Short mmCIF file of C-alpha atoms and ligand atoms in Angstrom, two decimals:
data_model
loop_
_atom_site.label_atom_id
_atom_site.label_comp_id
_atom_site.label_asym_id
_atom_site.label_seq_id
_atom_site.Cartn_x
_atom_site.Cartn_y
_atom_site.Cartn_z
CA UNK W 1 129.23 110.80 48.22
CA UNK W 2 130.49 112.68 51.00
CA UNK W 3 132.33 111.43 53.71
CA UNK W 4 129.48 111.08 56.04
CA UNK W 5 126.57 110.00 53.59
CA UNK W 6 126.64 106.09 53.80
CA UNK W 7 125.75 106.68 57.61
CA UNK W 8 122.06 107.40 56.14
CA UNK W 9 122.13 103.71 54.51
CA UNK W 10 123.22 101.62 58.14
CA UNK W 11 123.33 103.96 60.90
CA UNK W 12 120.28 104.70 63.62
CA UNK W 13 119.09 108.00 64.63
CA UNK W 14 121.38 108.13 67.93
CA UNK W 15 124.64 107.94 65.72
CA UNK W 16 122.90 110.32 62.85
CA UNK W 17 122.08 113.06 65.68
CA UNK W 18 126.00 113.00 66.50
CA UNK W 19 127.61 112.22 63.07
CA UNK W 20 125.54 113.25 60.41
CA UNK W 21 125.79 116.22 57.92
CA UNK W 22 129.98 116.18 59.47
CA UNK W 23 132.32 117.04 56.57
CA UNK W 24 135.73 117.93 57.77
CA UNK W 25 137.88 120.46 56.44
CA UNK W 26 142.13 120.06 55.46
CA UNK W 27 142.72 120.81 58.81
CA UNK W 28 141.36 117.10 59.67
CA UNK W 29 139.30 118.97 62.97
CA UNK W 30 137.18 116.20 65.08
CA UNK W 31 134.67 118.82 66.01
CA UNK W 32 132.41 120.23 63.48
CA UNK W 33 133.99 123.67 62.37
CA UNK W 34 132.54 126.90 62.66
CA UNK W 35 132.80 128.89 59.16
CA UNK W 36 131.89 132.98 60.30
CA UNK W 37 132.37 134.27 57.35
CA UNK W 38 129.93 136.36 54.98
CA UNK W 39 131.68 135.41 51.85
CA UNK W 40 133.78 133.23 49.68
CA UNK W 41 136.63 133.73 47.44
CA UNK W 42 137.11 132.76 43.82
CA UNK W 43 140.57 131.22 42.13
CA UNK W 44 139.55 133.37 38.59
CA UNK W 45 137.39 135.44 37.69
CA UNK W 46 135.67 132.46 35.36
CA UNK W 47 135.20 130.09 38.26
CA UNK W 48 133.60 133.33 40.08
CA UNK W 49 131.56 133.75 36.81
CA UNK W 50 131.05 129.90 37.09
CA UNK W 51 129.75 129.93 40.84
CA UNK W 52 127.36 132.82 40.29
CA UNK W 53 125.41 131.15 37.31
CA UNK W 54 125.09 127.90 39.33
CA UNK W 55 127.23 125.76 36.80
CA UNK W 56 130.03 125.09 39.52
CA UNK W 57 128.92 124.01 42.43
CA UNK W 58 130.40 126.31 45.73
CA UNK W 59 129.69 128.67 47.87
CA UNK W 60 129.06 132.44 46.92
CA UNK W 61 127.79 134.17 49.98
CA UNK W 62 126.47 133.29 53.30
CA UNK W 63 122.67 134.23 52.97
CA UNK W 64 123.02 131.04 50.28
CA UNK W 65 124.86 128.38 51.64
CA UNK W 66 127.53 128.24 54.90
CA UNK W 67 129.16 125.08 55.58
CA UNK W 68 128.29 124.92 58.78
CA UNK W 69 124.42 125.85 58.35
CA UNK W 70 124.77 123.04 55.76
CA UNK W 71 126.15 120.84 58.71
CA UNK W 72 122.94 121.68 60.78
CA UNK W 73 120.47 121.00 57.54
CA UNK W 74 121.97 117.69 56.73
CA UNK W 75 121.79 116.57 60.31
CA UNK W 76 118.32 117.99 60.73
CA UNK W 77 117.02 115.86 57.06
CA UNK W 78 118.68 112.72 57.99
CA UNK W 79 117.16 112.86 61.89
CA UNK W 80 113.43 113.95 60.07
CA UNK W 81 114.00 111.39 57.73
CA UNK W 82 113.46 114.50 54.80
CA UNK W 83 115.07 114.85 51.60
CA UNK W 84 115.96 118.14 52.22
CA UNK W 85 116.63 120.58 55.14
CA UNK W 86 116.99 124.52 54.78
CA UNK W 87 117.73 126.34 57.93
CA UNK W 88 115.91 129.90 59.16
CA UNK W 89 116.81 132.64 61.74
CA UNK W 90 114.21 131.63 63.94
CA UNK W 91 110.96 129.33 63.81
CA UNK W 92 108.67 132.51 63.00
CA UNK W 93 110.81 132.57 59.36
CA UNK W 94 110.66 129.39 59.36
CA UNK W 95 106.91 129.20 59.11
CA UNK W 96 106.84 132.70 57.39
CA UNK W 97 109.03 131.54 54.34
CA UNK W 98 107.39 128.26 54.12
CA UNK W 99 104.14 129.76 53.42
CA UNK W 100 105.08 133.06 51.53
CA UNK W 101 107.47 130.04 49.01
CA UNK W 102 104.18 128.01 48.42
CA UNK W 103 101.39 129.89 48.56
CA UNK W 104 100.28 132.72 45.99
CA UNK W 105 97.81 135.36 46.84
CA UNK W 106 93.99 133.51 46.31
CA UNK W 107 95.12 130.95 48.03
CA UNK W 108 93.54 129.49 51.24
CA UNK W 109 95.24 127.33 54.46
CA UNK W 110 93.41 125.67 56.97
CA UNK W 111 95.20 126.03 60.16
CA UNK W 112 94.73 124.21 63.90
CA UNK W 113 93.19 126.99 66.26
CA UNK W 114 95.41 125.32 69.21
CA UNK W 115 99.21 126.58 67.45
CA UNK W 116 101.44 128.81 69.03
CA UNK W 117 100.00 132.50 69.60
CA UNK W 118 102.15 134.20 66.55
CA UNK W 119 101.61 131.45 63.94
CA UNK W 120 97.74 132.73 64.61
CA UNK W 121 99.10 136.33 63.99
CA UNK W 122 101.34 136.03 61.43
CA UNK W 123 98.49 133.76 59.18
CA UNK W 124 95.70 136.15 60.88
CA UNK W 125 97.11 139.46 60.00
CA UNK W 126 100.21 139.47 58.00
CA UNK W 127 99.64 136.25 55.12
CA UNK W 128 95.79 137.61 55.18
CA UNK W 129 97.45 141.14 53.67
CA UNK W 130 98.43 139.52 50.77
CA UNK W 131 95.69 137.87 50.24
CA UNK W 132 96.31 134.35 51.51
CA UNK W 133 93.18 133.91 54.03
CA UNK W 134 93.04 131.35 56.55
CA UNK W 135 90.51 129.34 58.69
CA UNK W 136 90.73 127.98 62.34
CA UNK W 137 89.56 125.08 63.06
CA UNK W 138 89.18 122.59 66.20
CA UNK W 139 92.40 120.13 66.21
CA UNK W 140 91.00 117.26 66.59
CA UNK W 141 87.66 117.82 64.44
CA UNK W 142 88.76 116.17 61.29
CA UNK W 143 84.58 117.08 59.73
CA UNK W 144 85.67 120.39 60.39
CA UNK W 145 88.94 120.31 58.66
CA UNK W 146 86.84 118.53 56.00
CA UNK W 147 84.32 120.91 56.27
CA UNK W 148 86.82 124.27 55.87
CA UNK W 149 88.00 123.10 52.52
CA UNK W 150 87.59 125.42 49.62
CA UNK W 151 88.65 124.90 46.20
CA UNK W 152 91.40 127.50 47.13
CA UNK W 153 92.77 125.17 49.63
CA UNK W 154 96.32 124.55 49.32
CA UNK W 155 97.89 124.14 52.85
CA UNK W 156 96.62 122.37 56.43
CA UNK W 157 99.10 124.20 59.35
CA UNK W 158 98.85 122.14 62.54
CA UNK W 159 101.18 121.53 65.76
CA UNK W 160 101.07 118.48 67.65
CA UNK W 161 100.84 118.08 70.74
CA UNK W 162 99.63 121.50 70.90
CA UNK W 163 100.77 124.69 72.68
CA UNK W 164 99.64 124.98 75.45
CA UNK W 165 96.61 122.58 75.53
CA UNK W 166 98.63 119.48 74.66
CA UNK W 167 95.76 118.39 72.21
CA UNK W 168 97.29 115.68 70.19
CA UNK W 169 96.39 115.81 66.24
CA UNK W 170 96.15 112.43 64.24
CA UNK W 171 99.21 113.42 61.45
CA UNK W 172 98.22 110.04 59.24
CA UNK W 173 94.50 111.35 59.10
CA UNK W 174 95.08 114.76 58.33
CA UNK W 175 97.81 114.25 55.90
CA UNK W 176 95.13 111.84 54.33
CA UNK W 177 92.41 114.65 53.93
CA UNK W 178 94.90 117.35 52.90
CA UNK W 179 96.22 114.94 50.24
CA UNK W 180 92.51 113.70 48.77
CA UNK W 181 92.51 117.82 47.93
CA UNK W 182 95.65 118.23 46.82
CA UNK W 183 96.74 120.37 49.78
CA UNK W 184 99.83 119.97 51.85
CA UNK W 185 100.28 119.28 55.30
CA UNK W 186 102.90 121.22 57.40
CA UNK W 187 103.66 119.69 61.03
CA UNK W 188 105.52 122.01 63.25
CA UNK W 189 106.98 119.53 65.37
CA UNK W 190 108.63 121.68 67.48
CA UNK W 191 107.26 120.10 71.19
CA UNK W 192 108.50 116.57 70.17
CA UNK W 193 111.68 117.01 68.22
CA UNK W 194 112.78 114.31 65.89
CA UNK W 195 113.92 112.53 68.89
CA UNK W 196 110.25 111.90 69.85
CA UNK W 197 108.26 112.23 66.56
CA UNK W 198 108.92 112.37 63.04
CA UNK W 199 105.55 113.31 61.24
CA UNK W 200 106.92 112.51 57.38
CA UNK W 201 107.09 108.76 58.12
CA UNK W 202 102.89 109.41 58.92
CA UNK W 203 102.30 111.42 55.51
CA UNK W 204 103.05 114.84 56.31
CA UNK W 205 104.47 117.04 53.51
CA UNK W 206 106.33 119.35 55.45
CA UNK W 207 108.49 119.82 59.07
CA UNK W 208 108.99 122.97 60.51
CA UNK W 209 111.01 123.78 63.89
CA UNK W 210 111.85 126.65 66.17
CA UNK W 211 115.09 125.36 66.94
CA UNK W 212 115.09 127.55 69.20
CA UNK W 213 113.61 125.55 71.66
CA UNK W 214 114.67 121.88 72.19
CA UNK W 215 117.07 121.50 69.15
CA UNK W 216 119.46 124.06 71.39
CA UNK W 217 118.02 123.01 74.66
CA UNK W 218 119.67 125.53 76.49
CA UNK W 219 118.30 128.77 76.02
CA UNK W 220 120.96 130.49 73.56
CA UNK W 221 120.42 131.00 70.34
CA UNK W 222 117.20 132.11 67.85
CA UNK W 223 116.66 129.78 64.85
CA UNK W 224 114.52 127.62 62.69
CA UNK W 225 114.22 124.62 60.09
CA UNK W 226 112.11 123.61 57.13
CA UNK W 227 112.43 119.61 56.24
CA UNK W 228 110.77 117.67 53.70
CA UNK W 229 110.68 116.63 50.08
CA UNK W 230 113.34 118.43 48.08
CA UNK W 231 110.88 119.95 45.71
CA UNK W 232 109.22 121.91 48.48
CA UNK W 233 112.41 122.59 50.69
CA UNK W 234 114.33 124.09 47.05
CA UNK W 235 111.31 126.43 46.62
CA UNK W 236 111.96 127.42 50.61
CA UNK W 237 115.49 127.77 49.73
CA UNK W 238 115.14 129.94 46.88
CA UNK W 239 113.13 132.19 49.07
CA UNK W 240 115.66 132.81 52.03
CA UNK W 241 118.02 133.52 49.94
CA UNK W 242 116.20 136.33 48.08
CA UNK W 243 114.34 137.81 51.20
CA UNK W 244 117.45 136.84 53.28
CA UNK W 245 116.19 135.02 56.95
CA UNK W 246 119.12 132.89 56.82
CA UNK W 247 120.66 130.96 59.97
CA UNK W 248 123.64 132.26 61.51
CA UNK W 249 126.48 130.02 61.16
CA UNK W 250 127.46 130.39 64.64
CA UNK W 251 124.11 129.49 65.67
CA UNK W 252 123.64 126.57 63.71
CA UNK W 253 127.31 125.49 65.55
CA UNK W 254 125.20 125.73 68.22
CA UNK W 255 122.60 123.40 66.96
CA UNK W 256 124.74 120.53 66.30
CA UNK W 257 126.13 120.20 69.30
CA UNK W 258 122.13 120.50 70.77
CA UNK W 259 121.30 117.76 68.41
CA UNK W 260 124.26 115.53 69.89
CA UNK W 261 122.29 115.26 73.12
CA UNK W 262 118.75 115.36 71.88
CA UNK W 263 117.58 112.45 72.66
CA UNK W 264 118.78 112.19 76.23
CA UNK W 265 117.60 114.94 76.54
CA UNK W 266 114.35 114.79 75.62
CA UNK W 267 114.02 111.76 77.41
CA UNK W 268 114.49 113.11 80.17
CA UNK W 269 112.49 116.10 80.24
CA UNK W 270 109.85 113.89 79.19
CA UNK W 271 110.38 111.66 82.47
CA UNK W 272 110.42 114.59 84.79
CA UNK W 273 107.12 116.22 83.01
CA UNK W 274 105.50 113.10 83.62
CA UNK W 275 106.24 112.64 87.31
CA UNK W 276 105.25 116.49 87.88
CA UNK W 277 101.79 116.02 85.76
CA UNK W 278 101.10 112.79 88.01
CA UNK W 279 101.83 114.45 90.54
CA UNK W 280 99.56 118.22 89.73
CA UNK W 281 97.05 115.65 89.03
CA UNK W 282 96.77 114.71 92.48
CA UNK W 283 96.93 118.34 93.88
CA UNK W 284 93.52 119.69 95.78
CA UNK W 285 94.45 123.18 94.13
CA UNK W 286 94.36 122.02 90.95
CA UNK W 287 91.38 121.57 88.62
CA UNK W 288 92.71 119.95 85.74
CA UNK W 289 96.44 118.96 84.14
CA UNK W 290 97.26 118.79 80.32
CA UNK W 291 99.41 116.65 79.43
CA UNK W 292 99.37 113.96 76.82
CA UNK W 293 101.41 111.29 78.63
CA UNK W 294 98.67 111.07 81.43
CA UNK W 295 96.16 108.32 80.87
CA UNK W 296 93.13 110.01 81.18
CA UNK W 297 94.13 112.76 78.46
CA UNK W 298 91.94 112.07 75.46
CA UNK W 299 95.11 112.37 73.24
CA UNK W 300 97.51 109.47 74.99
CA UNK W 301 96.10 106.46 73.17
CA UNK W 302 97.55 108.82 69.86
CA UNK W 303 100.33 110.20 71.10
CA UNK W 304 101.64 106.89 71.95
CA UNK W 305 101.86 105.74 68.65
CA UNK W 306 102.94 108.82 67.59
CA UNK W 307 105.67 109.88 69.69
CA UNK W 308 108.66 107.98 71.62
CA UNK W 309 107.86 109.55 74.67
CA UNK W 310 105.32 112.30 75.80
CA UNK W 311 107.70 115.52 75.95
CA UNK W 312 108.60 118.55 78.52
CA UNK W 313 105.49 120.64 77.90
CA UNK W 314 102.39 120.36 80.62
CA UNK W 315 99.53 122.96 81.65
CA UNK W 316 97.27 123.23 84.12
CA UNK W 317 94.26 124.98 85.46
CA UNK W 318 94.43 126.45 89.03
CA UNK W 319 90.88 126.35 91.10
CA UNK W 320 90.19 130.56 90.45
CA UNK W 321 91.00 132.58 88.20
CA UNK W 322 93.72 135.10 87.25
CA UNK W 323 94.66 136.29 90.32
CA UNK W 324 95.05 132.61 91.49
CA UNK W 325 96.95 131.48 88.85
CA UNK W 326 99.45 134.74 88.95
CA UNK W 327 99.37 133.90 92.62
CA UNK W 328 100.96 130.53 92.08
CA UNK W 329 103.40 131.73 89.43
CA UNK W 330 104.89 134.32 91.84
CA UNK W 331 105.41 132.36 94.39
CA UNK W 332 107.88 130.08 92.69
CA UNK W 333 111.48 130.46 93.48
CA UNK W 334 113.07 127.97 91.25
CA UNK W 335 111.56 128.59 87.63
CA UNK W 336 112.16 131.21 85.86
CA UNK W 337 108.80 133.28 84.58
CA UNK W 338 109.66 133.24 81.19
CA UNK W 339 107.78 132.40 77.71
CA UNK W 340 110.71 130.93 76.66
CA UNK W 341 110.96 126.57 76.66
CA UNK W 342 112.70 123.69 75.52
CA UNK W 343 115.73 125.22 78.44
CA UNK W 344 117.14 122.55 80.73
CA UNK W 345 115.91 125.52 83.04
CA UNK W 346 112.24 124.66 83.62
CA UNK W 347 110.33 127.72 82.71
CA UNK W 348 106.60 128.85 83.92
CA UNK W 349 104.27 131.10 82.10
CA UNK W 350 100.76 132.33 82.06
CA UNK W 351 99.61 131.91 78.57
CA UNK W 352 96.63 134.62 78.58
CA UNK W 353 98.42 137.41 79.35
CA UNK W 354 101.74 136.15 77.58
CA UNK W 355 102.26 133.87 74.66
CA UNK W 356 98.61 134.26 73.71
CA UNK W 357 98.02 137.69 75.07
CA UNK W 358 97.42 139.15 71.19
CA UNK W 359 94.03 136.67 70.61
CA UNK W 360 91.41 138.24 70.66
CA UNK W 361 88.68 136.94 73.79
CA UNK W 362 86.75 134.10 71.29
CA UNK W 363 90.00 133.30 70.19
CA UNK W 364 91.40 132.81 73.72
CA UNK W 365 88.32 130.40 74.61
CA UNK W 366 88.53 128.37 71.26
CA UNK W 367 92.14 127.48 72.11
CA UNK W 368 91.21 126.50 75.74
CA UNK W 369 93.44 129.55 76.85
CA UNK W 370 91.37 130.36 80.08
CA UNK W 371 92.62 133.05 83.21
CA UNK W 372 93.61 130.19 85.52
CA UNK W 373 95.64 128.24 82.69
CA UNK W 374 99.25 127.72 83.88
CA UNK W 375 102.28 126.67 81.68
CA UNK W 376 105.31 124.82 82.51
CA UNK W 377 108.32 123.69 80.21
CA UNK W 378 109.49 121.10 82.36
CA UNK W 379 113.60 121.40 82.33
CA UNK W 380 115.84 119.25 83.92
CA UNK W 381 116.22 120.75 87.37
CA UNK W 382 115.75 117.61 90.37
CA UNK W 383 112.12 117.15 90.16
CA UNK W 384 111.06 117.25 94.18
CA UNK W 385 112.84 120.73 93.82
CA UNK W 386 109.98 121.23 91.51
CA UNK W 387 107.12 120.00 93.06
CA UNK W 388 108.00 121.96 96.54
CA UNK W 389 108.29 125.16 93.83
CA UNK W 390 104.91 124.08 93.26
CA UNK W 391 103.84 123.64 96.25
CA UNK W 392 104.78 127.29 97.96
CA UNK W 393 102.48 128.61 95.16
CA UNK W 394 99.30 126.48 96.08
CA UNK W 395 100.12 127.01 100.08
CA UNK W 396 100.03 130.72 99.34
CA UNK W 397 96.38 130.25 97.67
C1 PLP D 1 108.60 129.26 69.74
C2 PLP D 1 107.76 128.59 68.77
C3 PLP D 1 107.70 129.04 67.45
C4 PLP D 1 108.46 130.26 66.98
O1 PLP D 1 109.83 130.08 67.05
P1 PLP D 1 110.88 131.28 67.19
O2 PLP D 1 112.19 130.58 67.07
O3 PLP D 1 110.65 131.92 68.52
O4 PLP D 1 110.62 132.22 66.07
C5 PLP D 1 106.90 128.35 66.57
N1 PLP D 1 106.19 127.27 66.96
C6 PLP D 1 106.21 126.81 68.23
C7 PLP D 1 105.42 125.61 68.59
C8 PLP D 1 106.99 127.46 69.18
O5 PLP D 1 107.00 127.01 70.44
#
């Protein structure tokens, strides 16, 4: 057992998030250290031999295993409450390798039409080339996911809450049907973190992250996660290292020291996203607000048994159209206009032109993606700085 390990058997998820996954090096350093290096020496040729066949346990080369990625993997399983963690170089590979690991070509995935615009794509176009098709389907349907099984089924894809919609998606339910077919469910539970959800303890077979997002929390560095049973996450594994969309170490050093203040933070995006989708609610200008922790969203009842708290992700519909909607955006002064989220810096997008620019028009209007939809990644900027950015963009309507 490693120095850290009986933390899993006493300790809660606030001391995990700061002290899991740690294994110091001679040099007795508090923080966790930072291991840049590509490869790893050898003290004979026979222990190199040794390494290389897997018989001696070590390190080889980074695309394998870094200490500090292993850090971030640990931390990352004992925070999903997963068996096993393997790290990506950004939530796209994360997804990708998932899929291309456990899927063959014949085989078919039933995927949640409200996901994040390149998980569409990359199932749509690229997986579909090699002969892994996929259907859409309404989130919160669950005939229709019934319905879209085929005997080919082998994987149900969904986010939840959704992006941008905020639809929330019954995990125990789905991970129910997928399981009476023998299929698996993958959760990318990206929007709530581990800090606010944890979708293995409701069934599901499979986490994925951008960490990207919320797991750095500041804007920095690309990367991704895969968490679940340790049969799965080994197959992952044995991809990356083959097709080689390893974390870098440096960024998952960056990761740990996001997952130190997760929970705070998320917390408190969550309170701030709140207050401003109370508030957009009660805007003239405004024709409706997504967001799940509002209680007349059809997903709150759900998403409070779900999730700890509600998140940092909100939309909204302006009265108009395009024009209106870009109208608002422009006229903010204090968020940034950037796809990006999950920033301390709240960010503001316009999902039809952006982040779901590539869907084709039915696609757009299945996912609820209309010209006057407005994104906002609530950060952690004072929120009546917020609202008055607001504000300027519906006095200018
Ligand atoms: C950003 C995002 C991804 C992709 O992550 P990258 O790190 O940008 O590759 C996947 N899923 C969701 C929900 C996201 O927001």
């Amino acid at each position: 057992m490693s120095e850290w390990e009986d933390l899993l058997l006493f300790a809660q998820p606030d001391t995990l998030a700061i002290r899991a996954g740690h294994t110091r090096t001679n040099e007795d350093e508090h923080s966790e250290a930072l291991f840049l290096t590509s490869s790893y020496v050898f003290a004979s040729a026979e222990e190199a031999a040794n390494r290389f066949s897997g018989q001696n346990a070590g390190n080889v080369y980074s695309r394998y295993t870094n200490p500090t990625v292993r850090m971030f993997e640990e931390r990352i399983a004992a925070l999903e409450g997963a068996e096993g963690a393997v790290a990506t170089s950004s939530g796209m590979a994360a997804i990708l390798s998932t899929a291309v690991a456990l899927l063959k070509s014949g085989d078919h995935v039933i995927c949640s039409r409200s996901v994040f615009g390149t998980t569409t794509v990359l199932f749509n176009k690229y997986l579909q080339k090699f002969g892994i098709t996929t259907s859409f389907v309404a989130p919160t349907d669950y005939a229709a996911w019934e319905a879209a099984f085929t005997p080919q089924t082998r994987m149900l894809f969904i986010e939840t809450p959704s992006n941008p919609q905020c639809d929330v998606l019954d995990i125990e339910q789905l991970a129910a049907i997928a399981h009476r077919h023998d299929a698996l469910l993958v959760v990318d539970n990206c929007f709530c973190t581990p800090a606010l959800q944890q979708p293995l303890k409701f069934g599901a077979d499979l986490v994925v992250h951008s960490a990207t997002k919320y797991i750095d929390g500041q804007g920095r560095c690309l990367g991704g996660v895969v968490a679940g049973a340790k049969v799965l996450t080994d197959e992952v594994l044995a991809f990356i290292r083959t097709a080689g969309p390893t974390m870098s170490a440096f960024n998952a050093w960056v990761f740990l020291k996001g997952l130190e203040t997760l929970r705070l933070r998320m917390d408190a995006h969550s309170a701030n996203a709140l207050e401003l989708a109370l508030w957009l609610d009660a805007q003239p200008a405004v024709e409706k607000v997504f967001y799940a922790g509002l209680p007349n969203h059809e997903g709150h009842e759900l998403a409070a048994k779900q999730q700890r708290a509600f998140g940092g992700v909100l939309s909204f519909r302006v009265k108009g159209g395009r024009e209106e909607a870009w109208k608002v955006i422009d006229a903010t002064r204090i968020m940034s206009l950037t796809a990006n989220l999950g920033d301390t810096k709240t960010t503001i997008v316009h999902p039809a032109t952006t982040t779901h620019g590539r869907l084709a028009p039915e696609q757009k209007l299945e996912a609820g993606i209309t010209e006057n939809l407005i994104r906002i990644a609530v950060g952690l900027e004072d929120i009546n700085d917020l609202k008055a950015d607001l504000q300027r963009g519906f006095e200018s309507l």
